[in-house]
PDB file of C-alpha atoms in Angstrom:
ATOM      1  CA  UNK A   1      11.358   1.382  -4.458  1.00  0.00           C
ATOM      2  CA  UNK A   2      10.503   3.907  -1.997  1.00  0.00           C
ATOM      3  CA  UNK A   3      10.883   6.672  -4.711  1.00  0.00           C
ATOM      4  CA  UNK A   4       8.933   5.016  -6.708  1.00  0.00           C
ATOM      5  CA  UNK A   5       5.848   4.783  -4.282  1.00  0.00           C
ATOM      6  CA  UNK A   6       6.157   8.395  -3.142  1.00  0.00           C
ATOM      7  CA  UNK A   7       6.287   9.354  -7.389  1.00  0.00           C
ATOM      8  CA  UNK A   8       3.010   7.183  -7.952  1.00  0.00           C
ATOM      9  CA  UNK A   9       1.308   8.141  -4.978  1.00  0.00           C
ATOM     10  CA  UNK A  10       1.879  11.936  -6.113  1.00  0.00           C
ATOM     11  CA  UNK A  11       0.680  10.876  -9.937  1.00  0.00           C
ATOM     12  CA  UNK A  12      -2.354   8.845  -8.831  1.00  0.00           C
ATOM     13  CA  UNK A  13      -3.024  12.455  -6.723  1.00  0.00           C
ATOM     14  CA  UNK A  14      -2.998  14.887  -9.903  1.00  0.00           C
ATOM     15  CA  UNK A  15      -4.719  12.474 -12.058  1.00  0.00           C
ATOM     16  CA  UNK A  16      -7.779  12.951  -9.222  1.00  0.00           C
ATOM     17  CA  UNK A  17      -6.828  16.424  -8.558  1.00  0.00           C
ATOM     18  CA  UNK A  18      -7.082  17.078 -12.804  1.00  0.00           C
ATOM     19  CA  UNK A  19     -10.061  15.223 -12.954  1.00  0.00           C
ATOM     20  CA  UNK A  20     -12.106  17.490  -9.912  1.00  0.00           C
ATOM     21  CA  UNK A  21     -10.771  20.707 -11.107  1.00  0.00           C
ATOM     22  CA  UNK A  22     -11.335  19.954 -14.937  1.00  0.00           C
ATOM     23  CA  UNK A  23     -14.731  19.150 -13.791  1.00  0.00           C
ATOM     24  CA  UNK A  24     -15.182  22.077 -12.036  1.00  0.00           C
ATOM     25  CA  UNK A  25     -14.135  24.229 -15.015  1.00  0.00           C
ATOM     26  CA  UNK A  26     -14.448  22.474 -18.239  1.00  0.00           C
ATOM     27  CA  UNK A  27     -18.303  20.528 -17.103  1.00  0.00           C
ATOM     28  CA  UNK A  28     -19.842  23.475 -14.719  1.00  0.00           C
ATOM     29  CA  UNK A  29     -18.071  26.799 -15.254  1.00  0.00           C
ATOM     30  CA  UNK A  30     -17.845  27.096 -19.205  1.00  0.00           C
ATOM     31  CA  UNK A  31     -20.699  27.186 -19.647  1.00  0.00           C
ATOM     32  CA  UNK A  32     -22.578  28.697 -17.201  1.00  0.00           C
ATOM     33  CA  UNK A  33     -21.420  32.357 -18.115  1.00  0.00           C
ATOM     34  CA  UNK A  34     -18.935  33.339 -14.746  1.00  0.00           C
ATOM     35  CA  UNK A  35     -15.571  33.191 -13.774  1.00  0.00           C
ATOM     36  CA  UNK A  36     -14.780  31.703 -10.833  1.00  0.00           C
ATOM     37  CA  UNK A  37     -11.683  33.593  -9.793  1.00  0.00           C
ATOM     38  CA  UNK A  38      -7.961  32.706 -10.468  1.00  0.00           C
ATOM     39  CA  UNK A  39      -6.429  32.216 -13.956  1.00  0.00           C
ATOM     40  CA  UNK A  40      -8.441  29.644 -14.659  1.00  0.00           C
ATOM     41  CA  UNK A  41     -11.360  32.367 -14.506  1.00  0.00           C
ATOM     42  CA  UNK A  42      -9.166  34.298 -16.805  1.00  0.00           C
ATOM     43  CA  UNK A  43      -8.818  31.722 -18.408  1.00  0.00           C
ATOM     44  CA  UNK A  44     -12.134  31.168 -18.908  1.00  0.00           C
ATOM     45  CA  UNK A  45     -12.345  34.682 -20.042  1.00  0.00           C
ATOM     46  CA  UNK A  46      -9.794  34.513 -22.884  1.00  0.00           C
ATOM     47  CA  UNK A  47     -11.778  31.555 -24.233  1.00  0.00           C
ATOM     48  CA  UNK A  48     -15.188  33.388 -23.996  1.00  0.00           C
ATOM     49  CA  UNK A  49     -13.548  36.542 -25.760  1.00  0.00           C
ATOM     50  CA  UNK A  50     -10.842  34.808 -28.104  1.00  0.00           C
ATOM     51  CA  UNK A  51     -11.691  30.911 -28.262  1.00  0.00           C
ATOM     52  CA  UNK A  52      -8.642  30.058 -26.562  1.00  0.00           C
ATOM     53  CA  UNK A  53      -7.726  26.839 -24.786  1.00  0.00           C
ATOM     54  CA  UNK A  54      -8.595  26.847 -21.357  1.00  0.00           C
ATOM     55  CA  UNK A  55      -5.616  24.677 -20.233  1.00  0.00           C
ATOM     56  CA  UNK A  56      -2.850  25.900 -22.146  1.00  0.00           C
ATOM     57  CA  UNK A  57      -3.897  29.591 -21.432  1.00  0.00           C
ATOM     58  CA  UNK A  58      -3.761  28.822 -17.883  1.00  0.00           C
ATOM     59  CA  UNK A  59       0.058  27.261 -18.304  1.00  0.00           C
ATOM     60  CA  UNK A  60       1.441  30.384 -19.716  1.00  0.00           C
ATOM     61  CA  UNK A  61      -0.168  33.025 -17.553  1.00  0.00           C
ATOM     62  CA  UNK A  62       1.614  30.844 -15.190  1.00  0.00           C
ATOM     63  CA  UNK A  63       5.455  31.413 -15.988  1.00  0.00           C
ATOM     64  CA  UNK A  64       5.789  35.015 -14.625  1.00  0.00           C
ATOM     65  CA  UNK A  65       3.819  33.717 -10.890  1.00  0.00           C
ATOM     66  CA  UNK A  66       6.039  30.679 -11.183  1.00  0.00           C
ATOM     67  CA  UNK A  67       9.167  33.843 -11.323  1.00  0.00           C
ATOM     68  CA  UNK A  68       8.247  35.862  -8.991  1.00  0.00           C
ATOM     69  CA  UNK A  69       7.053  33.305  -6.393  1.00  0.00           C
ATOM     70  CA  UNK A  70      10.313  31.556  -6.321  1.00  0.00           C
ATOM     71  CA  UNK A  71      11.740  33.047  -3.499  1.00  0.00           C
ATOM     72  CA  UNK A  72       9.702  32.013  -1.251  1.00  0.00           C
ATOM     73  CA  UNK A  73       8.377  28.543  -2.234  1.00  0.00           C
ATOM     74  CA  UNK A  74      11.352  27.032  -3.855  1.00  0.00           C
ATOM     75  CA  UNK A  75      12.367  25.192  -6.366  1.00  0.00           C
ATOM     76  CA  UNK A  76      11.402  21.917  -5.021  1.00  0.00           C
ATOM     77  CA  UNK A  77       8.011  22.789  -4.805  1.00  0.00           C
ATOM     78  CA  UNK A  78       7.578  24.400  -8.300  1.00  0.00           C
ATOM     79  CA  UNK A  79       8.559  21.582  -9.856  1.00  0.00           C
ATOM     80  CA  UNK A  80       5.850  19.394  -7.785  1.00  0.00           C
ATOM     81  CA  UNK A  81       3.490  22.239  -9.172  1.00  0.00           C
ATOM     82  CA  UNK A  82       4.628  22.042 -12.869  1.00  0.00           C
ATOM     83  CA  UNK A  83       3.984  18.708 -13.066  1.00  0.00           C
ATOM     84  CA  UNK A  84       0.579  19.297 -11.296  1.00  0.00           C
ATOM     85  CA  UNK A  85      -0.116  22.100 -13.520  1.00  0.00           C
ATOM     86  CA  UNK A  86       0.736  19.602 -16.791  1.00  0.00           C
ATOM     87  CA  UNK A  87      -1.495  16.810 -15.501  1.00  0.00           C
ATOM     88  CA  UNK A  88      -4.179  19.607 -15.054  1.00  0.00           C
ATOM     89  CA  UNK A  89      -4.118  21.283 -18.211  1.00  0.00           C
ATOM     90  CA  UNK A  90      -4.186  18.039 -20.112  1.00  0.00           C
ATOM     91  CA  UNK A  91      -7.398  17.078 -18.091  1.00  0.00           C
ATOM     92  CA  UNK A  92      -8.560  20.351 -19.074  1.00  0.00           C
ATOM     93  CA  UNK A  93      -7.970  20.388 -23.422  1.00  0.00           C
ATOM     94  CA  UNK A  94      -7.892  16.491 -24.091  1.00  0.00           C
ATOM     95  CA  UNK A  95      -9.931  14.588 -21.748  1.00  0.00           C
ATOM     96  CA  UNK A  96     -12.791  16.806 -20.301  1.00  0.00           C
ATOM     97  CA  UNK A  97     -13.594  18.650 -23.466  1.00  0.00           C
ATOM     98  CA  UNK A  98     -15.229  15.654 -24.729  1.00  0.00           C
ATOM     99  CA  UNK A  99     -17.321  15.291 -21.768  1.00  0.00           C
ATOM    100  CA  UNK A 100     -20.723  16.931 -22.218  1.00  0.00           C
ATOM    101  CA  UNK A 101     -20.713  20.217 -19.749  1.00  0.00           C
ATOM    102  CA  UNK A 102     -23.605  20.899 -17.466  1.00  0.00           C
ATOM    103  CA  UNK A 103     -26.289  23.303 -19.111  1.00  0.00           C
ATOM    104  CA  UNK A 104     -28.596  23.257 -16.077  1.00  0.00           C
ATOM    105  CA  UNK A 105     -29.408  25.658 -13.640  1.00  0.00           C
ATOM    106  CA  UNK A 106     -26.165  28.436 -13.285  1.00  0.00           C
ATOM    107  CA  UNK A 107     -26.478  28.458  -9.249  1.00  0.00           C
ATOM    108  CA  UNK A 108     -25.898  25.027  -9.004  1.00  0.00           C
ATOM    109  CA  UNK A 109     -23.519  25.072 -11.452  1.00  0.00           C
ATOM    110  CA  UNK A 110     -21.441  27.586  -9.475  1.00  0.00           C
ATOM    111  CA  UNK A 111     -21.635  25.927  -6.390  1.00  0.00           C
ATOM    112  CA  UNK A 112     -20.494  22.535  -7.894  1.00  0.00           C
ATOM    113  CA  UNK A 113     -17.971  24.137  -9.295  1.00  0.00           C
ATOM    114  CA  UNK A 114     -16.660  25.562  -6.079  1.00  0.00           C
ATOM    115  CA  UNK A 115     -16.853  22.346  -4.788  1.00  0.00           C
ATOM    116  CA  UNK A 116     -15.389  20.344  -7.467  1.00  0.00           C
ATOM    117  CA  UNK A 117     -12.199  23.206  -7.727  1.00  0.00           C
ATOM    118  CA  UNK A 118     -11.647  23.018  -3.763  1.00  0.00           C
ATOM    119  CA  UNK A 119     -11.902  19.003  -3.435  1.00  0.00           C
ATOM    120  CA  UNK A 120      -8.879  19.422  -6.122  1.00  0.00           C
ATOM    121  CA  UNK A 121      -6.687  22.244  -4.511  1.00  0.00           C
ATOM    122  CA  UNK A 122      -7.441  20.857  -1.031  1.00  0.00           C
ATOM    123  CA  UNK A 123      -5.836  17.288  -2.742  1.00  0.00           C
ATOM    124  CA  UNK A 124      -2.790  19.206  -3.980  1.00  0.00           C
ATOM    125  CA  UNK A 125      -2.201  21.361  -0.976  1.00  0.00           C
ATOM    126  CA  UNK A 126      -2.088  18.090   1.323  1.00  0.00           C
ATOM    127  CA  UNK A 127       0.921  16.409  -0.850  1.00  0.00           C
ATOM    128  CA  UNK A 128       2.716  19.978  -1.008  1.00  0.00           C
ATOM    129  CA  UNK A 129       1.798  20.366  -4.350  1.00  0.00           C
ATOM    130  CA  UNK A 130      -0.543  22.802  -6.266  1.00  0.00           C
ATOM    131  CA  UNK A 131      -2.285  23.690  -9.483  1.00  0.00           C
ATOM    132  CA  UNK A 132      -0.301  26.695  -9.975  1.00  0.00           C
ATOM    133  CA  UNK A 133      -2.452  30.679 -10.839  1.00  0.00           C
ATOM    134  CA  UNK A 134      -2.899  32.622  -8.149  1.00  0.00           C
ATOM    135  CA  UNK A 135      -1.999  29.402  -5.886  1.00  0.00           C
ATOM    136  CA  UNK A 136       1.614  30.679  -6.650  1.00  0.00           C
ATOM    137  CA  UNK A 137       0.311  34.206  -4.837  1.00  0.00           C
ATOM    138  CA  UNK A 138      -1.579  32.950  -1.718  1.00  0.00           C
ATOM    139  CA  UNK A 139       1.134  30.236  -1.240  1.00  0.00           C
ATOM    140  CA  UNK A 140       3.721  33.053  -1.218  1.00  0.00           C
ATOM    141  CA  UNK A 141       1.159  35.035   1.225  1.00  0.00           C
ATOM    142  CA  UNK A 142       0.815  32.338   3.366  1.00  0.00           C
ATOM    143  CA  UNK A 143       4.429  31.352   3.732  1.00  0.00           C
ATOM    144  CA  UNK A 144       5.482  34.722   5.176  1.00  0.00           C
ATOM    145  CA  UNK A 145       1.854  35.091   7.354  1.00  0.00           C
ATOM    146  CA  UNK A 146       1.281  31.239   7.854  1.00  0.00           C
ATOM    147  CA  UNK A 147      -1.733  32.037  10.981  1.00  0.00           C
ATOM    148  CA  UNK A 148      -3.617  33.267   8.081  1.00  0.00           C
ATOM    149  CA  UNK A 149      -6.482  31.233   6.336  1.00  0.00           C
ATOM    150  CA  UNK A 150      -5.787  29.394   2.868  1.00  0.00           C
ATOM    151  CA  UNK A 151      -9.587  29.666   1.903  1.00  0.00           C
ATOM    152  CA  UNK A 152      -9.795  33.866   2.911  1.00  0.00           C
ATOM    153  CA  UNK A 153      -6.195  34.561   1.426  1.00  0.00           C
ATOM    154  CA  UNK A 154      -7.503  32.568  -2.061  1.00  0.00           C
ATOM    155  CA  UNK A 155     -11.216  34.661  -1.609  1.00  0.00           C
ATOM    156  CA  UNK A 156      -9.322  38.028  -1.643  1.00  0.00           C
ATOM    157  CA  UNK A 157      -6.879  37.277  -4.287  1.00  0.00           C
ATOM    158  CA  UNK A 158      -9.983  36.442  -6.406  1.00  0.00           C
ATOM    159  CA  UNK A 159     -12.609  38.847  -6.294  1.00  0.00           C
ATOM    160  CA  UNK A 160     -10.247  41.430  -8.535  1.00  0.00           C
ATOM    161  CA  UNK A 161     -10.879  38.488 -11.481  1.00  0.00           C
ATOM    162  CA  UNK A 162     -14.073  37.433 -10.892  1.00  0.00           C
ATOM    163  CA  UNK A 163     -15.214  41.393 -10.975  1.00  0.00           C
ATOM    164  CA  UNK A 164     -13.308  41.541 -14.863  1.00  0.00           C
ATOM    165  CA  UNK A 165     -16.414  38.797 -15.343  1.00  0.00           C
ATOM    166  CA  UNK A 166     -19.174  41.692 -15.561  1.00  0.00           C
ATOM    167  CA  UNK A 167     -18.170  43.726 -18.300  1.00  0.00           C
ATOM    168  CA  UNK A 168     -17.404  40.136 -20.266  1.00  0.00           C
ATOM    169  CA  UNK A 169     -20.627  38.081 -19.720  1.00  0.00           C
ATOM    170  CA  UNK A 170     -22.341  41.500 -19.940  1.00  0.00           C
ATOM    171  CA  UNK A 171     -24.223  40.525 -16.601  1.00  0.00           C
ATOM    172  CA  UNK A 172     -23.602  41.574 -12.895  1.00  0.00           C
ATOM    173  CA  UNK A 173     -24.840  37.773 -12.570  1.00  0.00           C
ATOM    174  CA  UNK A 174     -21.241  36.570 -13.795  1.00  0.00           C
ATOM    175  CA  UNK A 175     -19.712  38.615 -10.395  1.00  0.00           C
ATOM    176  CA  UNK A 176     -22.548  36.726  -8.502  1.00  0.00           C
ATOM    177  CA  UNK A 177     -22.167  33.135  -9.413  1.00  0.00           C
ATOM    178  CA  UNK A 178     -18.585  33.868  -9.558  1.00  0.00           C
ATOM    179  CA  UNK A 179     -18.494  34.778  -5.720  1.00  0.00           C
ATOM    180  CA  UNK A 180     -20.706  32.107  -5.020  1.00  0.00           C
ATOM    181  CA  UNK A 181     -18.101  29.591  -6.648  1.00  0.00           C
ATOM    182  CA  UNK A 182     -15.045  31.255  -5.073  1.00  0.00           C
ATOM    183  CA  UNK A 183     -16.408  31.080  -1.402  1.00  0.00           C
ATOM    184  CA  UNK A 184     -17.701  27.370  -1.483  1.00  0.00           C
ATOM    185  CA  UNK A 185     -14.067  26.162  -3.163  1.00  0.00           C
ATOM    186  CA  UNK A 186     -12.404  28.291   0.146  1.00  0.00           C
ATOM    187  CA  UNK A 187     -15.307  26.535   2.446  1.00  0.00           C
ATOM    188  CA  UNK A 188     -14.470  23.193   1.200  1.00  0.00           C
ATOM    189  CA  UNK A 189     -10.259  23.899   0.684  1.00  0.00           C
ATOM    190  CA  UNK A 190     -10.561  24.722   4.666  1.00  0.00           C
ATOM    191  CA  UNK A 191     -12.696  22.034   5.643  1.00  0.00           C
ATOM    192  CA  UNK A 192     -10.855  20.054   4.010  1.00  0.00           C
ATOM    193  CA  UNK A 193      -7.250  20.697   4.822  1.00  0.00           C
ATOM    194  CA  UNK A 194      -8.855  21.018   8.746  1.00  0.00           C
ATOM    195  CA  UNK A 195     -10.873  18.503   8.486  1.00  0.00           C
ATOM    196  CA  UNK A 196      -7.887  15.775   7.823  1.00  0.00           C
ATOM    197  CA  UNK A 197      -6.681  16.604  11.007  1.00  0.00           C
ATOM    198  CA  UNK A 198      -9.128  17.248  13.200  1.00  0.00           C
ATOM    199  CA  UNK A 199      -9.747  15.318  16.372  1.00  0.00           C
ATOM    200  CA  UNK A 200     -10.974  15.927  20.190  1.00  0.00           C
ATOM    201  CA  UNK A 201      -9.085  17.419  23.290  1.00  0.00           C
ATOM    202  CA  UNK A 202     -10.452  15.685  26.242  1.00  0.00           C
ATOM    203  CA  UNK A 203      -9.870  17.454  29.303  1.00  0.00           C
ATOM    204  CA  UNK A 204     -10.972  15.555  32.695  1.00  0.00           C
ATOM    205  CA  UNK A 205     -11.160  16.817  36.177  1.00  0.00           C
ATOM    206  CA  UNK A 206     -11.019  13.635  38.884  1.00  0.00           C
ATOM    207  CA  UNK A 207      -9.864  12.619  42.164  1.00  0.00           C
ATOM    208  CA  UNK A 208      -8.239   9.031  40.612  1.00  0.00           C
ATOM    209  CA  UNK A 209      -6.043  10.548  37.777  1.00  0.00           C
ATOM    210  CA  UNK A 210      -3.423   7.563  37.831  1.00  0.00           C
ATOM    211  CA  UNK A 211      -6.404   5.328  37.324  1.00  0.00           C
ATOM    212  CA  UNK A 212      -8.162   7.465  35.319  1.00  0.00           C
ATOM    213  CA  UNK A 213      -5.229   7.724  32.898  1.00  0.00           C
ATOM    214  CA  UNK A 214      -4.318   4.188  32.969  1.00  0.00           C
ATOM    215  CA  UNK A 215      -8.293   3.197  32.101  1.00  0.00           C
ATOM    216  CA  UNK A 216      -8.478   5.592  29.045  1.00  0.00           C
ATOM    217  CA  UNK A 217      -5.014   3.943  27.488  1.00  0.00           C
ATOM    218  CA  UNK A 218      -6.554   0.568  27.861  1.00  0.00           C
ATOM    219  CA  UNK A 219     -10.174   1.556  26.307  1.00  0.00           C
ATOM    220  CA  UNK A 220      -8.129   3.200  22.692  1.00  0.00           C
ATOM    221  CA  UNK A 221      -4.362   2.588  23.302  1.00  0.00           C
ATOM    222  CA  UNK A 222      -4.218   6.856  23.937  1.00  0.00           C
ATOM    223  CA  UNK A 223      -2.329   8.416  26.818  1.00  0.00           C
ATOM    224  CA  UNK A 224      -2.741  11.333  28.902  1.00  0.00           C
ATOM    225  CA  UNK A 225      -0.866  14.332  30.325  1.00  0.00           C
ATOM    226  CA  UNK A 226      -1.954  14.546  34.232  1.00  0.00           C
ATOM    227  CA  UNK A 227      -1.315  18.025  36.265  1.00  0.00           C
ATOM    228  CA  UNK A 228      -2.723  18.550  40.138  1.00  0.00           C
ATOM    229  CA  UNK A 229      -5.137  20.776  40.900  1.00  0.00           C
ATOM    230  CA  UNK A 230      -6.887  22.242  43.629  1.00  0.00           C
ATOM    231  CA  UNK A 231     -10.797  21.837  43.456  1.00  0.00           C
ATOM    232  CA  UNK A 232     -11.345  25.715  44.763  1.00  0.00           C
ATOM    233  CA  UNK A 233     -14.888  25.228  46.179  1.00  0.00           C
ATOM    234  CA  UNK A 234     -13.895  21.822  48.295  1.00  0.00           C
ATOM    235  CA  UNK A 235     -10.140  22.795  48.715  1.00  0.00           C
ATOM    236  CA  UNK A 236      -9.678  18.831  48.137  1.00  0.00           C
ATOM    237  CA  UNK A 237      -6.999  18.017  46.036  1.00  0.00           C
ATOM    238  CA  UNK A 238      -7.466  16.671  42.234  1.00  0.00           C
ATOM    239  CA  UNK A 239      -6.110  16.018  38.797  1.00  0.00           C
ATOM    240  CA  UNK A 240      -6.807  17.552  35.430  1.00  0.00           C
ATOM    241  CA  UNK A 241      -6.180  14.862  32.437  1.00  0.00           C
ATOM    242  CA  UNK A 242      -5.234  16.189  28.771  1.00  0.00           C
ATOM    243  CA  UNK A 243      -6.186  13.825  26.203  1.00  0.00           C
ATOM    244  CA  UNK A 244      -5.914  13.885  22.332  1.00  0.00           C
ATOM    245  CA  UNK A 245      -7.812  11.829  20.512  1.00  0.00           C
ATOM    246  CA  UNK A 246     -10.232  11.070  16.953  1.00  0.00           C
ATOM    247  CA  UNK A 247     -13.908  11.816  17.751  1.00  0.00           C
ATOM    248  CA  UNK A 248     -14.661   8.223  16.906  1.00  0.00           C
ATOM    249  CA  UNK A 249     -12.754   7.268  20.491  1.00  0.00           C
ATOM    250  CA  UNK A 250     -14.304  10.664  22.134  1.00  0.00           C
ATOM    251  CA  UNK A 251     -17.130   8.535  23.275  1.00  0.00           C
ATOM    252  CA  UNK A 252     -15.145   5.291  24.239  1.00  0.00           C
ATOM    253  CA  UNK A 253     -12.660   7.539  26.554  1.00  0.00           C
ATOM    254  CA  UNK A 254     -15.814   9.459  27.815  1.00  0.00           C
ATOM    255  CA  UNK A 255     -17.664   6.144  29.082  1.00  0.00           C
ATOM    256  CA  UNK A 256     -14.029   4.915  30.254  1.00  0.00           C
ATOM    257  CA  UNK A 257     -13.527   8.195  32.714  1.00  0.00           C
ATOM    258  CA  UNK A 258     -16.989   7.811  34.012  1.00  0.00           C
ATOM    259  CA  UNK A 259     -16.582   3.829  34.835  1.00  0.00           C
ATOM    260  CA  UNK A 260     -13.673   4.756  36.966  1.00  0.00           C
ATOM    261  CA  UNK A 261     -15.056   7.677  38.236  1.00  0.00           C
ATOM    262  CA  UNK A 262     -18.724   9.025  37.765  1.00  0.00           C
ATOM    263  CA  UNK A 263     -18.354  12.155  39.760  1.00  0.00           C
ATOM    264  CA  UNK A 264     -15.574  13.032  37.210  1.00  0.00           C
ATOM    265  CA  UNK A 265     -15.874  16.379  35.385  1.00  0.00           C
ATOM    266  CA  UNK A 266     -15.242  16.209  31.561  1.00  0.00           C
ATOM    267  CA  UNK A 267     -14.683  18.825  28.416  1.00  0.00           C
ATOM    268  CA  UNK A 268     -14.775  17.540  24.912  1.00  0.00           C
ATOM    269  CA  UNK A 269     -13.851  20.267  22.715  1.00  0.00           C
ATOM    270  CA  UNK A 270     -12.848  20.225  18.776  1.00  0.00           C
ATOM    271  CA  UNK A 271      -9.379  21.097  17.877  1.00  0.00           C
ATOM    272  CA  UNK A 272      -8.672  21.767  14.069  1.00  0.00           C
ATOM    273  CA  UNK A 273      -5.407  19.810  13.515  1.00  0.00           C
ATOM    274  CA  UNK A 274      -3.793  17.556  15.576  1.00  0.00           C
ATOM    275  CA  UNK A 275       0.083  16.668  15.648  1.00  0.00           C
ATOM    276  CA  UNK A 276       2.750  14.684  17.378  1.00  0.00           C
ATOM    277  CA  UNK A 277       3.044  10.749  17.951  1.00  0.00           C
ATOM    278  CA  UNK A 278      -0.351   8.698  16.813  1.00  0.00           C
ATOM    279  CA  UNK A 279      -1.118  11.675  14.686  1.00  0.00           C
ATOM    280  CA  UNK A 280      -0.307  13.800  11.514  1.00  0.00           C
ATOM    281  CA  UNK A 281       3.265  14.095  11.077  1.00  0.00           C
ATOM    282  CA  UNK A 282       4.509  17.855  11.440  1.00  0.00           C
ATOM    283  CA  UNK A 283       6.971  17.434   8.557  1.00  0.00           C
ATOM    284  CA  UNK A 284       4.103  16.115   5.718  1.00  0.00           C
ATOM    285  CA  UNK A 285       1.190  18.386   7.176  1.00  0.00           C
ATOM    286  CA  UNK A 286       2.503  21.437   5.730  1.00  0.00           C
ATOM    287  CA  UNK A 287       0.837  22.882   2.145  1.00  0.00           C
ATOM    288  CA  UNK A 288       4.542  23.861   1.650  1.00  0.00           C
ATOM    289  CA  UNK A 289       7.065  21.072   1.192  1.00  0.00           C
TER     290      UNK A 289
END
């Protein structure tokens, strides 16, 4: 039964993930005249030049990445991807090519594009799953050099295909819109992926840490890590709190310190992802499985 969950769960993701990035190509990129980078932008090329399907073209120029990026993804995972990469490619040729495409302006077409293509890798990354292309590449990249970013590792990998765009659309504006569409879907595939897990460290200076500690687990159920301190202007001894928590309770443990003790110094900062018990799992945050 369990299986079964974790299979629909993964379904019910590439149906939304096929639906975003078919919208993103098939109802804003066709046919605004760019490429917006990876082979779906060749892709897109090939069926400018040659009439060929967008989808399909995109499943074969992915056998030889699916080869060489083996090694260091794993089987597991590119067979999560292949059936991503079917789901995809069937949103792409038999359900979104009877859905009228956007004929509007071409910068807004570009940058919902972008936005509809990183909303749909951002989906796939987060169940360890992708929509194959150059995903294959800057998957590979970032298993070997994981402190680098998903978004500027997909931007580099990209501008070499989105450049083959000016000599095709016959306009320097193809290179243009295609930037434009390549750095909003790496803006919104790192917000996105950060964004999930994102949260406040709470750091609090006070002369009743025990208290302190014991107020802010009763205000949001979080606890704290306490270490002594020496206040270096009064020589009078304190405690420095470390507290994790969403920035919905930010506020509630903020009030909380300051009802126990209103002479208490406190930090709020932002912290990008946050793991460990009452937050993401470390096993399922990964984009590899």
């Amino acid at each position: 039964m369990k299986r079964f969950r974790v299979w629909a769960m993964n379904f019910l993701v590439d149906c939304i993930s096929g639906a975003l990035y078919a919208t993103g190509i098939d109802t804003f990129a066709k046919m605004a005249g760019f490429a917006p980078g990876g082979l779906s932008g060749l892709a897109l090329i090939a069926n400018h030049l040659w009439g060929l399907s967008i989808g399909l073209t995109v499943l074969v120029l992915n056998v030889p990445l699916m080869l060489v990026s083996y090694r260091f993804l794993g089987l597991r995972f590119l067979k999560k991807t292949l059936g991503s990469m079917i789901v995809c490619t069937l949103f792409l040729d038999v359900v979104f090519v009877r859905v009228p495409p956007y004929t509007g302006n071409r910068l807004l077409a570009a940058l919902y594009s972008g936005v509809f293509l990183g909303l749909a890798l951002a989906l796939l990354y987060r169940r360890g799953s992708s929509s194959g292309g150059t995903d294959f590449l800057t998957l590979s990249i970032k298993a070997r050099h994981p402190h680098l970013s998903v978004g500027a590792v997909t931007m580099t990998v990209d501008v070499i295909i989105i450049l083959l765009g000016w000599p095709v659309f016959g306009s320097v504006d193809a290179v243009l819109y295609g930037l434009i569409a390549t750095a909003a879907t790496s803006l919104v595939i790192d917000k996105a992926l950060r964004g999930a897990g994102a949260g406040r460290l709470i750091l609090v200076i006070t002369a009743k840490g025990p208290l302190v500690a014991r107020h802010i687990n009763q205000a949001c159920g979080r606890g704290s890590t306490m270490c002594p301190a020496v206040g270096c202007y009064t020589g009078e001894a304190r405690q420095i709190l470390f507290c994790a928590c969403s920035r919905v309770e930010a506020y509630k443990i903020r009030t909380a310190v300051h009802h126990i003790d209103a002479e208490a110094f406190v930090m709020i900062a932002d912290t990008n992802e946050v793991f460990g018990n009452g937050f993401a799992d470390p096993s399922g945050s990964s984009f590899l499985p």
